[in-house]
Amino acid sequence: MMNTASGCEGVLEVLNRAASQDTAVLKPAEQQLKQWETQPGFYAVLQAIFSNHSIDVNVRWLAVVYFKNGVDRYWRRGAPNAMSDEERESIRAQLLSNFNEPVGPIATQLAVLISKVARLDCPRNWPGLIPTLLEAVKNPDKLAQQRALLTLHHVTKNLAAKRLAHDRRLFQELTSGTFSFIFNLWNHHTETLFQYAVQQNTNNMMESLEFSVLTLKILRKQLIYGIPEPSKVPDAVMVVKLAFERLRTLLEIRLNFKNASNIREKVEKKIIVLGKMLLECQETFPVPYNGFVKQTLEFATNCLFTDDGRRHLFERLTVQCMILIKTVVKCSSHKMIRALEDSKQAAAIEAEKVTSGFFTNDVLTEIATCLLTHYFLLSEEDRHLWDSDPEGFVGDEGGESWKFSLKPCTEVLFLTLFHAYRDTLKPNLLQMVQTVQDFQDSSDMTKLLQKEAVYNAVGLAAFELFDEVDFDSWFISHLLKELENKHVNYKYIRRRVIWLIGQWIGVKLSPSLHPAVYQAVLPLLGPEEDLVVRITAAQTLKIAVDDFEFKTEAFIPFLESGVSLLFGLLQQVSECDSKMHILHVLSFIIERVGAHIRPHASQLSQYLPMLWEESAEHNMLRCAILTTLIYLVQGMGTLSCNLYPFLIPVLKFSTDVSQPPHVYLLEDGLDLWFETVQNASSMTPDLLQLFDNMPPLLELGSENLKTCFHIVGAYVLLGRQQFMETYAAALVAGCANILTDLRDEGIVTVMKLIEIVFRVFPSEGPQLFQNLLIGVLELVLAGQEGPVVMAMYYSLYARIILKNQEFFFSLLERTSQMWNQPTSNILDKLLRLWVDNFDMIAQAERRKLSALALASLLTSNNSAVQQRIPDLMYSIVEVLHDVCREENDTYVDFLVIGTVEDPGDELDTEHERRKRKISQEDPVHSVSLKDFVASQIQRYEQVNGTDKFHEMMNHVDLEVRQQLQNFITR
């Protein structure tokens, strides 16, 4: 055990070395600290070091960070090398001994550290924590007061994050005992701040701001997570009420101190926390919040839509105000009034009245106009970003970005209002379209930006405007002409128009006009066009190609130039996200046009290898390349062999588990590998050698195992003898090693692969898997497996009996020697279970396969078989009923397909053709069951004589015998 006094010197020296910039000194020190992590007393020494203010700040910082990491790893009782109860008790006592840490970053780390311990121990093992912190907050020393508040904030934050019901109840109890105190403290510090602001006392303002923000953060967590019904807590209601008043005051203070950046930033921080609290109250307590709908709408609309209000705004607050309005408009709590309890209905009805009364036609028109003429406009900053970083400008802002970014938030608010009040807002928007669509002066930037904003709104509201806009007519008469204006300033309109067309394609554009869209897009992809316009045009092309009513033949005339222009764009963009975006468009096109891509594949085969090399550090871009290659191989079919010089090395790298990037590339790499083998017309040496990657993949046993077995099956059908000569041992080992770890679905997948081997190699296949087959036989006789698995086991043995009966009986002999049981006993039990469990076999094809196998045993002289013939006949007749239908007064086996010519379907892969060919050769599809049974019965009579034949038949149930006679004589 490390002694605090003696160990302090040694640990301090090592920490000094660990703070060095010299790696030769740093690395050994880190290793030594790592060794000490689990030594009792180490954390007490670290605590003594970071509590000593005379030690170098960097060393103290390092000590507290190591301490914090140790709490994460070793504080829990059940953790490996956990700290003892005595050590934990001592550390807890020391942590609360003082709140006078002079260094801010270290104080923050200590606060986080205490909160981590509190999450695990408070209140059960640390009941004194909260009372101690509350007492420290009352300390007249400002530093101690601030450090205690900072700690209380982090403790509250961590305790509020616990989600189990028991923990939530404890936090609610904590809140009920402290909320009023924290509320009064926040009131005091906020009022003090306002007094200092009037006096222009900036030094004291900073201090009061710090205290006010910390208390507000604590208050916010307690309000949202610690008070289940805030409407019943007067102080909770007062907090929300005061929030609106204090926001207005703080906005005035921010404006008055706009030149004092430190004050302004702190005030903005407090405003943002207040905004977060209101938003969380809206979301968490929608019904109680109904009482504040009027204040919310008045405050938010005043800030957003009046000249005076906009003077006070900054971006984060603008976003918060927009979300406040959006949430009120969308809130279902006061719209689904019937679903509420009687006590809540009054507030909900009142909120609905307030909302309806507030959003008059004039107010809605004014809000919509302001959104379109102010917030929708491309700002000077937007235009600068367009010119300086075009790829960054068009970056995706989907998902939840509206909660944080102004532009998407503006659009979401507009759409919410438009959806809720469409009857009022439609005429206003359509009037604005009439006004702006004739703005043609490229030098008038104000009007161009206004047109761009209105067109944006029309695109966003496409579904809402379905009945009002004749888009076909507008597209032909106006939008196509807009794209012809090549003035440099008109790039904003060209980009917005081609985006707008993309928004309307799936809403209300006639399929007959799709070629006109393709024709309009292509010039905008050219190298002379603005890059933002080109990227947007590529996205519109993807939407057009992905449309439900897409017709390949209509797109073919534009395919060559489209692919060529997209390649040019792909080469010009430099950002990884942009390249992925363009590759995604290409993938869509290749997938939709299929084999028509073949004449244009040479460009891809030239550029993709270069892009692959350039993207060595960008695994997600490489995933996009793999996806593109999948669709390209599908489109190329057998001609994909021309891509092998690039394709095989890519596959080898992507599916090599020894390469670190395989964790990103493996899934797409396996899909590409499967497509490559499926479309191969013959086995090549490189494709065969690629299989070296498969054994480690089978051993890995990941979620991609099913795809791996599909690939192996495709190799068996493609390479046949050549493949099996090289990889038979690896295949058998891979199947045998993995079976014990699989569920039913995985076992069936493995059995289907083995079945493919048996179908291709009826003699050699069972020999390879004889050890595995003995294990399968043991499982069959145990009868423990599910019906789907058992059906597969019976199918394997059926194929052996049908095609290699000699091996079947030799396998039984070997099994009897291993188990020390008579062969006849094993076979008798197998046949009995097979017949008894026949209904486990659900598929008609597999039932027929079993029936053929059982029928083939009729002519064997084995005593076990002879005794079971009546049972076998019963199962055989059952299957005859399943697979035979009556045609022209005779029974026909409808599973027999005979040898038909390959229809040569262009959509079929070579793999599908190989599977179809082997199916045609399969006894299930080439042998008539009724004819085979008749033949076997006739042969039985010839071999055993008429007397024995009649004796055998007399043991068969009369009804079964009659039905059998009916089948084989018709």
mmCIF file of C-alpha atoms in Angstrom, residues 111 130 133-134 137 147-157 181-182 218 222:
data_model
loop_
_atom_site.group_PDB
_atom_site.id
_atom_site.type_symbol
_atom_site.label_atom_id
_atom_site.label_comp_id
_atom_site.label_asym_id
_atom_site.label_seq_id
_atom_site.Cartn_x
_atom_site.Cartn_y
_atom_site.Cartn_z
ATOM 1 C CA ALA A 111 -16.331 20.000 -9.472
ATOM 2 C CA ILE A 130 -25.699 18.528 -0.492
ATOM 3 C CA LEU A 133 -22.476 22.469 -0.529
ATOM 4 C CA LEU A 134 -25.492 24.571 0.485
ATOM 5 C CA VAL A 137 -22.737 28.666 -0.855
ATOM 6 C CA ARG A 147 -16.510 27.154 -6.132
ATOM 7 C CA ALA A 148 -19.344 25.690 -4.053
ATOM 8 C CA LEU A 149 -21.931 26.883 -6.598
ATOM 9 C CA LEU A 150 -19.842 25.459 -9.449
ATOM 10 C CA THR A 151 -19.677 22.101 -7.649
ATOM 11 C CA LEU A 152 -23.392 22.146 -6.852
ATOM 12 C CA HIS A 153 -24.112 22.843 -10.531
ATOM 13 C CA HIS A 154 -22.098 19.812 -11.712
ATOM 14 C CA VAL A 155 -23.528 17.582 -8.973
ATOM 15 C CA THR A 156 -27.092 18.631 -9.896
ATOM 16 C CA LYS A 157 -26.380 18.079 -13.589
ATOM 17 C CA PHE A 181 -33.265 28.306 -1.686
ATOM 18 C CA ILE A 182 -31.733 28.177 -5.191
ATOM 19 C CA ILE A 218 -28.960 24.555 -11.196
ATOM 20 C CA GLN A 222 -34.183 21.071 -10.885
#
